Coordinates of C-alpha atoms and ligand atoms in Angstrom, one line a residue:
X1 CA 92.8 -106.2 110.6
X2 CA 93.2 -104.0 113.6
X3 CA 90.4 -102.3 115.3
X4 CA 90.1 -98.6 115.9
X5 CA 89.7 -97.1 119.3
X6 CA 88.4 -93.6 120.2
X7 CA 87.7 -92.0 123.5
X8 CA 84.5 -94.1 123.4
X9 CA 86.4 -97.4 123.7
X10 CA 86.5 -100.2 121.1
X11 CA 85.6 -99.7 117.5
X12 CA 82.1 -101.1 117.4
X13 CA 78.8 -99.5 116.5
X14 CA 77.5 -97.5 119.4
X15 CA 74.0 -98.3 118.3
X16 CA 72.0 -101.1 116.8
X17 CA 71.2 -101.7 113.1
X18 CA 67.5 -101.7 114.1
X19 CA 67.4 -98.4 115.9
X20 CA 69.6 -96.7 113.3
X21 CA 67.5 -97.9 110.4
X22 CA 64.2 -97.2 112.1
X23 CA 64.7 -94.1 114.2
X24 CA 67.4 -91.9 112.6
X25 CA 65.9 -88.7 111.2
X26 CA 69.1 -88.4 109.0
X27 CA 72.0 -90.6 108.1
X28 CA 75.5 -89.4 107.3
X29 CA 77.2 -92.2 105.3
X30 CA 80.8 -91.4 104.8
X31 CA 83.3 -93.8 103.2
X32 CA 81.0 -96.8 103.2
X33 CA 79.7 -98.4 99.9
X34 CA 76.8 -99.7 102.0
X35 CA 74.6 -101.2 99.3
X36 CA 77.4 -103.3 97.9
X37 CA 79.4 -104.1 101.0
X38 CA 76.7 -104.4 103.6
X39 CA 73.8 -105.1 101.3
X40 CA 71.2 -106.0 104.0
X41 CA 71.8 -102.9 106.0
X42 CA 72.2 -100.9 102.8
X43 CA 68.7 -101.9 101.7
X44 CA 67.3 -100.8 105.1
X45 CA 68.8 -97.4 104.6
X46 CA 67.2 -97.1 101.1
X47 CA 63.9 -98.2 102.6
X48 CA 64.2 -95.6 105.4
X49 CA 64.7 -92.9 102.8
X50 CA 61.8 -94.1 100.5
X51 CA 59.3 -95.2 103.1
X52 CA 59.7 -92.8 106.1
X53 CA 61.5 -89.8 104.6
X54 CA 64.8 -90.2 106.5
X55 CA 67.3 -87.7 105.0
X56 CA 70.6 -89.1 103.6
X57 CA 73.9 -87.4 103.1
X58 CA 76.5 -89.5 101.4
X59 CA 80.2 -88.3 101.3
X60 CA 82.3 -90.4 99.0
X61 CA 84.7 -89.6 96.2
X62 CA 83.0 -92.3 94.1
X63 CA 79.4 -91.9 93.1
X64 CA 78.3 -95.2 94.7
X65 CA 74.8 -96.6 94.1
X66 CA 73.6 -95.3 97.5
X67 CA 74.2 -91.7 96.2
X68 CA 71.0 -92.1 94.1
X69 CA 69.1 -92.0 97.4
X70 CA 71.0 -88.9 98.7
X71 CA 69.4 -86.4 96.4
X72 CA 67.5 -83.1 97.0
X73 CA 64.3 -84.7 95.8
X74 CA 64.5 -86.9 98.9
X75 CA 65.8 -84.1 101.1
X76 CA 69.4 -85.4 101.0
X77 CA 72.6 -84.7 99.3
X78 CA 75.6 -86.4 97.7
X79 CA 79.0 -84.8 98.4
X80 CA 81.9 -85.9 96.1
X81 CA 85.0 -84.8 98.0
X82 CA 88.6 -85.5 97.1
X83 CA 90.0 -88.7 98.6
X84 CA 91.9 -88.1 101.8
X85 CA 90.2 -84.7 102.6
X86 CA 87.6 -86.0 105.2
X87 CA 89.0 -84.0 108.1
X88 CA 88.8 -80.8 106.2
X89 CA 85.3 -81.7 105.0
X90 CA 84.2 -82.4 108.6
X91 CA 85.8 -79.2 110.0
X92 CA 84.1 -77.2 107.2
X93 CA 80.7 -78.7 108.2
X94 CA 81.3 -78.1 111.9
X95 CA 82.4 -74.6 111.2
X96 CA 79.0 -73.9 109.6
X97 CA 77.2 -75.7 112.4
X98 CA 78.9 -73.6 115.0
X99 CA 78.5 -70.3 113.2
X100 CA 74.8 -70.9 112.9
X101 CA 74.5 -71.9 116.6
X102 CA 73.3 -75.4 115.7
X103 CA 75.5 -77.1 118.3
X104 CA 73.9 -78.9 121.2
X105 CA 75.0 -76.6 124.1
X106 CA 73.4 -78.8 126.8
X107 CA 75.2 -81.9 125.7
X108 CA 78.5 -80.1 125.3
X109 CA 78.3 -78.6 128.8
X110 CA 77.0 -81.7 130.6
X111 CA 78.7 -84.6 128.9
X112 CA 82.0 -83.5 127.3
X113 CA 85.3 -81.9 127.9
X114 CA 88.0 -80.3 125.8
X115 CA 85.5 -78.2 123.9
X116 CA 87.4 -74.9 123.9
X117 CA 90.6 -76.3 122.5
X118 CA 88.7 -78.2 119.8
X119 CA 86.5 -75.2 118.8
X120 CA 89.7 -73.2 118.1
X121 CA 90.8 -75.7 115.5
X122 CA 87.5 -75.3 113.7
X123 CA 88.6 -71.8 112.7
X124 CA 91.4 -73.3 110.6
X125 CA 89.0 -74.3 107.8
X126 CA 86.3 -71.8 107.2
X127 CA 83.8 -73.0 104.5
X128 CA 85.6 -71.3 101.6
X129 CA 88.9 -73.0 102.4
X130 CA 87.2 -76.3 103.1
X131 CA 85.5 -76.1 99.7
X132 CA 88.8 -75.4 97.9
X133 CA 90.6 -78.3 99.5
X134 CA 87.8 -80.9 99.3
X135 CA 86.5 -79.8 95.9
X136 CA 82.9 -79.7 97.3
X137 CA 81.0 -76.7 96.0
X138 CA 80.5 -74.1 98.8
X139 CA 76.7 -74.2 98.7
X140 CA 76.7 -77.9 99.1
X141 CA 78.7 -77.6 102.3
X142 CA 76.0 -75.3 103.7
X143 CA 73.2 -77.5 102.5
X144 CA 74.8 -80.7 104.0
X145 CA 75.5 -78.9 107.3
X146 CA 71.9 -77.9 107.6
X147 CA 70.5 -81.4 106.9
X148 CA 72.9 -83.0 109.4
X149 CA 72.3 -80.4 112.1
X150 CA 68.6 -79.9 111.9
X151 CA 67.4 -83.5 111.6
X152 CA 67.8 -85.2 115.0
X153 CA 68.8 -87.9 115.8
X154 CA 71.3 -88.2 113.0
X155 CA 73.4 -91.4 112.7
X156 CA 76.9 -91.3 111.4
X157 CA 77.9 -94.5 109.4
X158 CA 81.3 -95.3 108.0
X159 CA 83.6 -98.0 106.9
X160 CA 87.0 -98.4 105.1
X161 CA 86.8 -95.1 103.2
X162 CA 87.4 -93.4 106.6
X163 CA 89.8 -95.8 108.3
X164 CA 92.1 -97.0 105.5
X165 CA 94.2 -93.9 105.6
X166 CA 97.3 -92.7 107.5
X167 CA 94.8 -90.5 109.3
X168 CA 92.3 -93.3 109.9
X169 CA 92.1 -92.7 113.7
X170 CA 92.0 -88.9 113.2
X171 CA 89.1 -89.3 110.8
X172 CA 87.2 -91.4 113.3
X173 CA 87.9 -88.9 116.0
X174 CA 86.6 -86.1 113.8
X175 CA 83.3 -88.0 113.3
X176 CA 83.1 -88.5 117.1
X177 CA 83.6 -84.7 117.4
X178 CA 80.7 -84.1 115.0
X179 CA 78.4 -86.4 117.0
X180 CA 79.3 -84.8 120.3
X181 CA 78.9 -81.3 118.9
X182 CA 75.4 -82.2 117.7
X183 CA 74.5 -84.2 120.9
X184 CA 73.7 -87.3 118.9
X185 CA 75.4 -89.7 121.3
X186 CA 73.7 -92.1 123.7
X187 CA 70.3 -92.1 121.9
X188 CA 68.5 -94.4 119.6
X189 CA 68.8 -93.4 115.9
X190 CA 72.1 -91.6 116.5
X191 CA 75.6 -92.6 117.4
X192 CA 78.9 -93.4 115.8
X193 CA 78.5 -96.5 113.7
X194 CA 81.5 -98.2 112.0
X195 CA 80.3 -101.0 109.8
X196 CA 82.8 -103.7 110.3
X197 CA 83.3 -106.1 107.5
X198 CA 84.2 -109.7 108.4
X199 CA 81.4 -111.7 110.1
X200 CA 83.5 -112.0 113.2
X201 CA 86.1 -109.2 113.1
X202 CA 84.3 -107.7 116.1
X203 CA 84.5 -111.0 117.9
X204 CA 88.1 -111.4 117.1
X205 CA 89.0 -108.0 118.5
X206 CA 86.7 -108.6 121.5
X207 CA 88.7 -111.8 122.2
X208 CA 92.0 -110.0 122.3
X209 CA 93.0 -110.6 118.7
X210 CA 94.9 -107.3 119.0
X211 CA 98.5 -106.8 120.2
X212 CA 97.7 -104.6 123.2
X213 CA 94.7 -106.2 124.9
X214 CA 93.3 -109.3 126.5
X215 CA 89.6 -110.3 125.9
X216 CA 87.3 -107.4 126.5
X217 CA 89.9 -104.7 125.8
X218 CA 91.7 -105.2 129.1
X219 CA 95.2 -103.8 128.6
X220 CA 98.2 -106.1 128.5
X221 CA 100.3 -103.4 130.2
X222 CA 98.0 -103.3 133.3
X223 CA 99.6 -105.3 136.1
X224 CA 96.2 -106.0 137.7
X225 CA 94.9 -107.4 134.5
X226 CA 98.0 -109.4 133.8
X227 CA 97.8 -111.0 137.3
X228 CA 94.2 -111.8 136.8
X229 CA 94.9 -113.7 133.5
X230 CA 98.0 -115.4 135.0
X231 CA 95.8 -116.8 137.8
X232 CA 93.1 -117.9 135.4
X233 CA 95.4 -119.5 132.9
X234 CA 98.2 -120.7 135.2
X235 CA 101.0 -119.2 133.2
X236 CA 103.3 -116.2 133.3
X237 CA 102.4 -113.6 130.7
X238 CA 104.4 -110.9 129.0
X239 CA 103.6 -107.3 129.8
X240 CA 104.7 -105.9 126.4
X241 CA 102.5 -104.8 123.5
X242 CA 103.0 -107.1 120.5
X243 CA 102.9 -106.5 116.8
X244 CA 99.9 -105.9 114.5
X245 CA 99.4 -108.0 111.4
X246 CA 100.9 -105.2 109.3
X247 CA 104.0 -105.1 111.4
X248 CA 104.4 -108.9 111.8
X249 CA 104.9 -109.8 108.2
X250 CA 107.5 -107.0 107.4
X251 CA 109.3 -108.1 110.6
X252 CA 110.0 -111.5 109.0
X253 CA 112.4 -109.7 106.6
X254 CA 115.0 -109.1 109.3
X255 CA 114.2 -112.1 111.5
X256 CA 112.5 -110.2 114.3
X257 CA 109.6 -112.6 113.5
X258 CA 110.8 -116.1 112.6
X259 CA 107.6 -118.2 112.6
X260 CA 104.0 -117.4 111.6
X261 CA 100.7 -119.3 112.5
X262 CA 98.1 -117.8 110.1
X263 CA 94.4 -118.7 110.4
X264 CA 91.9 -117.5 107.8
X265 CA 94.1 -114.8 106.3
X266 CA 95.5 -114.7 102.8
X267 CA 98.2 -111.9 103.1
X268 CA 99.6 -112.4 99.6
X269 CA 96.2 -111.2 98.4
X270 CA 95.1 -108.8 101.1
X271 CA 98.2 -107.0 102.4
X272 CA 99.7 -104.0 100.8
X273 CA 102.6 -104.3 98.3
X274 CA 102.3 -107.9 97.3
X275 CA 105.9 -108.4 96.0
X276 CA 107.2 -107.2 99.4
X277 CA 104.8 -109.5 101.2
X278 CA 106.0 -112.5 99.1
X279 CA 109.6 -111.6 99.9
X280 CA 108.9 -111.5 103.6
X281 CA 107.0 -114.8 103.6
X282 CA 109.9 -116.4 101.8
X283 CA 112.2 -115.1 104.5
X284 CA 109.9 -116.5 107.3
X285 CA 111.6 -119.7 108.6
X286 CA 108.4 -121.5 109.6
X287 CA 104.9 -120.8 108.4
X288 CA 101.8 -122.8 109.4
X289 CA 98.6 -121.9 107.5
X290 CA 95.2 -123.0 108.6
X291 CA 92.8 -122.6 105.7
X292 CA 89.6 -124.0 104.1
X293 CA 91.1 -123.8 100.6
X294 CA 94.5 -123.7 99.1
X295 CA 95.2 -119.9 98.8
X296 CA 97.9 -117.7 97.3
X297 CA 99.6 -117.8 100.6
X298 CA 99.7 -121.7 100.7
X299 CA 102.8 -121.6 98.4
X300 CA 104.8 -120.2 101.4
X301 CA 103.4 -122.6 104.0
X302 CA 105.6 -125.3 105.6
X303 CA 102.5 -126.9 107.0
X304 CA 98.9 -126.7 105.9
X305 CA 96.2 -127.4 108.4
X306 CA 92.7 -127.9 107.0
X307 CA 90.1 -126.1 109.0
X308 CA 86.4 -126.1 108.3
X309 CA 83.9 -123.5 107.0
X310 CA 81.2 -121.8 109.1
X311 CA 78.7 -124.4 108.0
X312 CA 80.6 -127.3 109.6
X313 CA 81.1 -126.0 113.1
X314 CA 79.1 -124.6 116.0
X315 CA 80.0 -121.4 117.8
X316 CA 79.4 -117.7 117.9
X317 CA 80.1 -114.7 115.8
X318 CA 80.0 -111.2 117.2
X319 CA 78.7 -108.7 114.7
X320 CA 79.5 -105.0 114.2
X321 CA 76.5 -104.0 116.4
X322 CA 78.2 -106.0 119.3
X323 CA 75.6 -108.7 119.0
X324 CA 76.7 -112.3 119.8
X325 CA 75.0 -114.7 117.5
X326 CA 74.9 -118.5 117.5
X327 CA 76.0 -120.2 114.3
X328 CA 75.1 -123.9 114.3
X329 CA 76.7 -126.8 112.4
X330 CA 74.7 -127.7 109.3
X331 CA 76.9 -130.5 107.9
X332 CA 79.7 -132.7 109.3
X333 CA 83.3 -131.7 108.5
X334 CA 84.4 -133.1 105.2
X335 CA 87.4 -135.4 104.9
X336 CA 90.2 -134.9 107.4
X337 CA 89.3 -131.4 108.3
X338 CA 88.6 -130.2 111.8
X339 CA 87.0 -127.1 113.4
X340 CA 89.6 -124.4 113.9
X341 CA 89.3 -124.4 117.7
X342 CA 90.1 -128.2 117.8
X343 CA 93.2 -127.7 115.7
X344 CA 94.4 -124.9 117.9
X345 CA 93.8 -126.7 121.2
X346 CA 95.5 -129.9 119.9
X347 CA 98.6 -127.7 119.0
X348 CA 98.5 -126.2 122.5
X349 CA 98.4 -129.6 124.2
X350 CA 101.4 -130.8 122.2
X351 CA 103.4 -127.7 123.1
X352 CA 102.6 -128.3 126.8
X353 CA 103.6 -131.9 126.4
X354 CA 107.0 -130.8 125.0
X355 CA 107.4 -128.8 128.2
X356 CA 109.7 -126.4 126.5
X357 CA 107.7 -123.3 127.4
X358 CA 106.3 -122.1 130.6
X359 CA 102.9 -123.4 129.8
X360 CA 101.0 -125.6 132.2
X361 CA 97.5 -126.9 131.8
X362 CA 95.3 -124.0 132.8
X363 CA 93.3 -124.6 136.0
X364 CA 90.2 -123.6 134.2
X365 CA 90.1 -126.2 131.5
X366 CA 93.5 -127.6 130.8
X367 CA 92.7 -127.0 127.2
X368 CA 90.1 -129.8 127.5
X369 CA 87.1 -128.2 126.1
X370 CA 84.2 -130.5 125.2
X371 CA 82.7 -128.0 122.8
X372 CA 82.6 -124.3 122.1
X373 CA 80.1 -123.7 124.9
X374 CA 82.9 -124.6 127.4
X375 CA 85.1 -122.0 125.7
X376 CA 82.3 -119.4 126.1
X377 CA 82.2 -120.2 129.8
X378 CA 85.9 -119.4 130.1
X379 CA 85.3 -116.2 128.1
X380 CA 82.5 -115.0 130.4
X381 CA 84.6 -115.8 133.5
X382 CA 87.5 -113.5 132.5
X383 CA 85.8 -110.8 130.3
X384 CA 83.5 -108.3 132.1
X385 CA 81.7 -107.3 128.9
X386 CA 80.8 -110.9 128.1
X387 CA 80.2 -111.9 131.8
X388 CA 76.6 -112.8 131.2
X389 CA 77.0 -114.5 127.8
X390 CA 76.4 -118.2 127.5
X391 CA 75.3 -120.6 124.7
X392 CA 72.3 -121.5 126.9
X393 CA 71.0 -117.9 126.8
X394 CA 71.6 -117.6 123.1
X395 CA 69.9 -120.9 122.4
X396 CA 66.9 -119.7 124.4
X397 CA 66.6 -116.9 121.9
X398 CA 68.0 -114.0 123.9
X399 CA 69.3 -111.1 121.8
X400 CA 72.6 -110.2 123.5
X401 CA 74.7 -107.1 122.7
X402 CA 77.7 -106.4 124.9
X403 CA 78.3 -105.3 127.5
X404 CA 76.3 -108.1 129.1
X405 CA 77.3 -107.6 132.7
X406 CA 75.9 -110.7 134.3
X407 CA 73.6 -113.7 133.9
X408 CA 70.5 -111.5 134.5
X409 CA 71.8 -108.4 132.6
X410 CA 69.9 -107.9 129.3
X411 CA 72.8 -106.6 127.3
X412 CA 73.3 -103.1 125.9
X413 CA 71.6 -102.1 122.5
X414 CA 72.8 -98.5 122.8
X415 CA 76.2 -97.5 124.3
X416 CA 77.0 -94.3 126.1
X417 CA 73.5 -93.6 127.4
X418 CA 73.9 -90.9 130.1
X419 CA 77.7 -91.4 130.3
X420 CA 80.7 -92.4 128.2
X421 CA 82.9 -95.3 129.1
X422 CA 85.6 -92.9 130.2
X423 CA 83.1 -90.6 132.0
X424 CA 83.0 -87.4 129.8
X425 CA 83.4 -87.5 126.1
X426 CA 86.6 -85.8 125.0
X427 CA 86.6 -83.5 122.1
X428 CA 89.9 -84.0 120.1
X429 CA 91.5 -81.1 118.3
X430 CA 92.3 -82.6 114.9
X431 CA 94.2 -81.2 112.0
X432 CA 94.4 -82.2 108.4
X433 CA 97.4 -84.2 107.2
X434 CA 97.8 -85.0 103.5
X435 CA 97.9 -88.6 102.3
X436 CA 101.3 -90.4 102.2
X437 CA 101.5 -90.8 98.4
X438 CA 99.6 -88.3 96.2
X439 CA 99.8 -88.2 92.4
X440 CA 102.7 -86.3 90.9
X441 CA 104.2 -85.8 87.4
X442 CA 105.5 -89.3 87.2
X443 CA 102.4 -91.1 88.6
X444 CA 99.6 -88.6 87.9
X445 CA 96.5 -90.6 88.6
X446 CA 95.0 -91.4 92.0
X447 CA 94.2 -95.1 92.5
X448 CA 91.6 -96.0 95.2
X449 CA 91.0 -99.7 96.1
X450 CA 88.2 -101.7 97.6
X451 CA 85.7 -104.4 96.7
X452 CA 82.8 -105.2 94.5
X453 CA 79.4 -106.8 95.4
X454 CA 80.2 -110.1 93.8
X455 CA 83.5 -111.0 95.4
X456 CA 85.1 -111.4 98.8
X457 CA 88.6 -110.1 99.3
X458 CA 91.2 -112.4 97.9
X459 CA 88.4 -114.3 96.2
X460 CA 89.4 -117.7 97.5
X461 CA 85.8 -118.5 98.3
X462 CA 83.9 -116.4 95.7
X463 CA 86.2 -117.3 92.7
X464 CA 85.1 -120.9 93.3
X465 CA 81.4 -120.0 92.8
X466 CA 80.4 -120.5 89.2
X467 CA 77.4 -118.2 89.5
X468 CA 79.5 -115.3 90.8
X469 CA 82.2 -115.9 88.2
X470 CA 79.4 -115.8 85.5
X471 CA 78.5 -112.3 86.6
X472 CA 81.9 -111.0 87.5
X473 CA 84.7 -113.2 86.1
X474 CA 87.6 -110.8 85.9
X475 CA 88.7 -107.6 87.5
X476 CA 87.6 -104.3 86.1
X477 CA 89.1 -100.9 86.8
X478 CA 86.7 -98.0 87.0
X479 CA 87.8 -95.2 84.7
X480 CA 86.1 -91.8 84.1
X481 CA 84.9 -91.1 80.5
X482 CA 87.2 -88.1 80.2
X483 CA 90.3 -90.1 81.2
X484 CA 89.2 -93.0 79.0
X485 CA 89.1 -90.6 76.0
X486 CA 92.7 -89.5 76.8
X487 CA 93.9 -93.0 77.2
X488 CA 92.0 -94.2 74.1
X489 CA 90.1 -96.7 76.1
X490 CA 86.6 -98.1 75.9
X491 CA 84.8 -100.7 78.0
X492 CA 87.0 -103.8 78.0
X493 CA 90.2 -102.1 76.8
X494 CA 93.2 -103.5 78.6
X495 CA 94.9 -100.9 80.7
X496 CA 98.3 -101.1 82.3
X497 CA 98.2 -99.6 85.8
X498 CA 101.7 -99.0 87.3
X499 CA 102.7 -97.7 90.7
X500 CA 106.1 -97.5 92.4
X501 CA 105.6 -101.1 93.6
X502 CA 104.4 -102.9 90.5
X503 CA 102.1 -103.1 87.5
X504 CA 98.9 -104.9 86.6
X505 CA 97.0 -105.3 83.3
X506 CA 93.3 -105.0 83.8
X507 CA 90.1 -104.3 81.8
X508 CA 88.5 -100.9 81.8
X509 CA 85.0 -100.1 83.0
X510 CA 84.3 -96.6 81.7
X511 CA 81.9 -94.9 84.2
X512 CA 81.3 -91.6 85.9
X513 CA 81.3 -93.5 89.3
X514 CA 84.8 -92.1 89.6
X515 CA 85.8 -88.5 89.0
X516 CA 88.4 -87.5 86.3
X517 CA 92.0 -88.2 87.6
X518 CA 90.9 -91.2 89.8
X519 CA 90.6 -94.9 89.1
X520 CA 89.2 -97.6 91.4
X521 CA 90.5 -101.2 91.4
X522 CA 89.8 -104.3 93.5
X523 CA 92.0 -107.1 95.0
X524 CA 89.7 -110.1 94.2
X525 CA 91.9 -111.7 91.4
X526 CA 95.6 -112.7 91.9
X527 CA 97.1 -111.5 88.6
X528 CA 95.3 -108.2 88.7
X529 CA 95.2 -107.5 92.4
X530 CA 95.3 -103.9 93.4
X531 CA 97.7 -104.9 96.2
X532 CA 100.5 -105.3 93.6
X533 CA 100.2 -101.5 93.5
X534 CA 99.5 -100.4 97.1
X535 CA 102.0 -99.2 99.7
X536 CA 102.3 -100.0 103.4
X537 CA 102.1 -96.5 104.8
X538 CA 100.4 -97.0 108.1
X539 CA 98.2 -95.0 110.5
X540 CA 100.6 -94.5 113.5
X541 CA 98.0 -95.7 116.0
X542 CA 95.8 -98.3 114.3
X543 CA 98.6 -99.5 111.9
X544 CA 96.1 -99.8 109.1
X545 CA 97.5 -99.2 105.6
X546 CA 96.5 -96.4 103.4
X547 CA 94.8 -98.7 100.9
X548 CA 92.6 -95.8 99.6
X549 CA 95.2 -93.5 98.1
X550 CA 98.0 -94.7 95.7
X551 CA 99.7 -92.7 92.9
X552 CA 99.7 -94.6 89.6
X553 CA 100.3 -94.2 85.8
X554 CA 97.7 -95.6 83.4
X555 CA 98.1 -96.5 79.7
X556 CA 96.3 -98.6 77.2
X557 CA 98.1 -101.8 76.3
Ligands
MGD601 N1 80.7 -108.1 98.6 C1 81.6 -107.9 99.6 N2 81.2 -107.3 100.8 C2 82.1 -107.1 101.8 C3 83.4 -107.4 101.6 C4 83.8 -108.0 100.4 O1 85.0 -108.3 100.1 N3 82.9 -108.2 99.4 N4 84.3 -107.2 102.6 C5 83.8 -106.9 104.0 C6 84.8 -106.2 104.7 S1 86.0 -107.1 105.6 C7 84.8 -104.8 104.9 S2 86.0 -104.1 105.9 C8 83.8 -104.0 104.3 C9 84.3 -102.8 103.6 O2 83.2 -102.0 103.2 P1 83.4 -100.6 102.6 O3 84.3 -99.8 103.4 O4 82.0 -100.0 102.3 O5 84.1 -100.9 101.1 P2 85.3 -100.4 100.3 O6 85.1 -100.8 98.9 O7 86.6 -100.7 101.0 O8 85.2 -98.8 100.3 C10 84.4 -97.9 100.9 C11 84.1 -96.6 100.2 O9 85.1 -95.7 100.6 C12 85.2 -94.8 99.5 N5 86.4 -93.9 99.7 C13 87.6 -94.1 99.1 N6 88.5 -93.1 99.6 C14 87.8 -92.3 100.4 C15 88.1 -91.2 101.2 O10 89.2 -90.6 101.2 N7 87.1 -90.7 102.0 C16 85.8 -91.2 102.0 N8 84.9 -90.6 102.8 N9 85.5 -92.3 101.3 C17 86.5 -92.9 100.5 C18 85.2 -95.6 98.3 O11 84.8 -94.9 97.2 C19 84.1 -96.7 98.7 O12 82.9 -96.3 98.2 O13 83.0 -104.8 103.4 C20 82.6 -106.0 103.9 N10 81.6 -106.5 102.9
MGD602 N1 93.9 -103.0 98.5 C1 93.1 -103.3 99.5 N2 93.5 -104.3 100.3 C2 92.7 -104.7 101.4 C3 91.5 -103.9 101.6 C4 91.2 -102.8 100.8 O1 90.1 -102.2 100.9 N3 92.0 -102.6 99.7 N4 90.8 -104.3 102.7 C5 91.4 -104.9 103.8 C6 90.4 -105.5 104.8 S1 89.3 -104.4 105.5 C7 90.3 -106.8 105.1 S2 89.2 -107.4 106.3 C8 91.3 -107.8 104.5 C9 90.7 -109.2 104.3 O2 91.8 -110.0 104.0 P1 91.8 -111.6 104.4 O3 91.3 -111.8 105.7 O4 93.1 -112.1 104.0 O5 90.7 -112.1 103.3 P2 89.5 -113.2 103.4 O6 89.3 -113.6 101.9 O7 88.3 -112.6 104.1 O8 90.0 -114.4 104.3 C10 91.2 -115.1 104.1 C11 91.0 -116.6 104.0 O9 90.2 -117.2 105.1 C12 89.7 -118.4 104.6 N5 88.6 -118.9 105.5 C13 87.3 -118.6 105.4 N6 86.6 -119.2 106.4 C14 87.5 -119.8 107.2 C15 87.4 -120.6 108.4 O10 86.3 -120.7 109.0 N7 88.6 -121.0 108.9 C16 89.8 -120.9 108.3 N8 90.9 -121.4 108.9 N9 89.9 -120.2 107.2 C17 88.8 -119.6 106.6 C18 89.4 -118.2 103.2 O11 89.5 -119.4 102.4 C19 90.3 -117.1 102.7 O12 91.4 -117.5 101.9 O13 91.8 -107.3 103.3 C20 92.4 -106.0 103.4 N10 93.1 -105.7 102.2
MO603 MO1 87.6 -105.6 106.6

């Protein structure tokens, strides 16, 4: 999945899990089901509330488990806003903050720019109007603004409830505005903290697994950067921005993309609008899939390459707090499988041998790596933020968070201390844009999608675990009791959920976790995957789909 960039640079936590959990006076958790989806960090947030009186504000359309810790008895608050109204909610809160004079005037004057233009947009949503659009009672807006402004440092924490929208980038920028307004940047216990999901999604983005950058977020369109990589790798490199995942697969339909090499993705399960994805993969002329299990996508593969799991290889993962962590091989690869990096380098060597492309053995390594520490040496040679990272330092027990500027540099637990990457932090004037597909007469219910504690995405790994299947063996759709009564449904009733793309039949879980008019489904099981229903409306910048808002019709079967 694509990363999100703001004026602060790449989409990683500005702070560390430790300082946020231990030093924040307040947390603002918005669009993150933290206790189910980041359970270790989630339990640290709960402990911070119970043991040291940290204040917690949760903003989520679903009453997630963490909401129990965001209550007035603990000095916190739970806000249930309508899906897709985060910008209005945030402007409403900032309006109250400004009108009470709670903004950090020194920080704004010394470290930011663009404040005047931004402040004007705040007037678009006075609290009354914000309350009306978000559905959050007016007095709760005032209470939340007070908690967030008067407890310093306050850490903002978010995940996919903020980013999986056509306004994903705008949502993130609004959160950055809030933190600059309150002067919560560049200090322990504060910051902007996206909790990224996959164990190495941060590392994949850091290594240039994005269409517009080389490792370390060095732009492919910069001539200086391009020449540097051409010299390091001994090849000529294109200067054009490529396609994101969400653009590549649809591009198979009309032949703009003719071949795919997929590693560790199961797009039939995880991408929006499954039947369209299936159609595009059918059209793709040549598909290589590197997997650890046969997946739903295997059916479309011309060649299957068996990779190995994390336990069978040695290398590093970079976590959401920018920490580079060693993961050591525990067992030998089984059967004819090989570590992913060996498969990829063998393919590269054969392409070079064919001589059909302008690819020569790179001066650095000639693709002849002995092990992954050789690969890390190459990474540190070309990537300023990883310049001081080596397996030797990690094995010696050093705790490295990028940027690690050289062999003697200790790493950077907190970003933006004293200065932002771009110098001054830029306030962005942001306006509300409604979601791409809201409920209407024909599809009157709002479907939101995401995950449950017991399964992992397409479920290729977790559906093979007996214990997990014993606890959660089939998909459930969360339905509010009021709606359940209208649809004649009880716990376990089979419901047909239909969108403009398709239809699934799934068991009801009647619960007030969701408000009336909203249902929540997951994409862990093939026949009942929420992605049969979702649509591919993308954020124009990050190209992330609006997985969180889909219009559906629901009926008992
Ligand atoms: N057990 C388990 N853990 C996982 C994963 C897994 O599959 N299983 N996946 C990992 C990955 S890759 C990721 S990215 C993370 C995802 O972690 P999360 O983002 O925490 O999980 P989601 O279920 O996608 O939904 C996040 C929350 O956003 C809320 N939400 C929906 N719409 C809106 C909205 O408009 N505004 C706001 N503010 N909130 C909204 C939902 O109600 C939900 O509580 O989890 C990681 N952890
Ligand atoms: N409706 C809806 N859809 C979503 C989301 C949502 O909230 N709602 N969330 C989106 C998000 S945030 C994410 S991250 C994606 C995740 O989507 P995917 O990345 O497609 O899902 P995963 O199940 O994490 O991983 C895919 C495959 O990797 C394989 N694998 C595991 N380890 C290895 C390895 O070491 N090597 C190799 N070669 N393969 C391996 C697994 O067997 C699995 O089949 O889903 C997205 N889709
Ligand atoms: Mo993710």
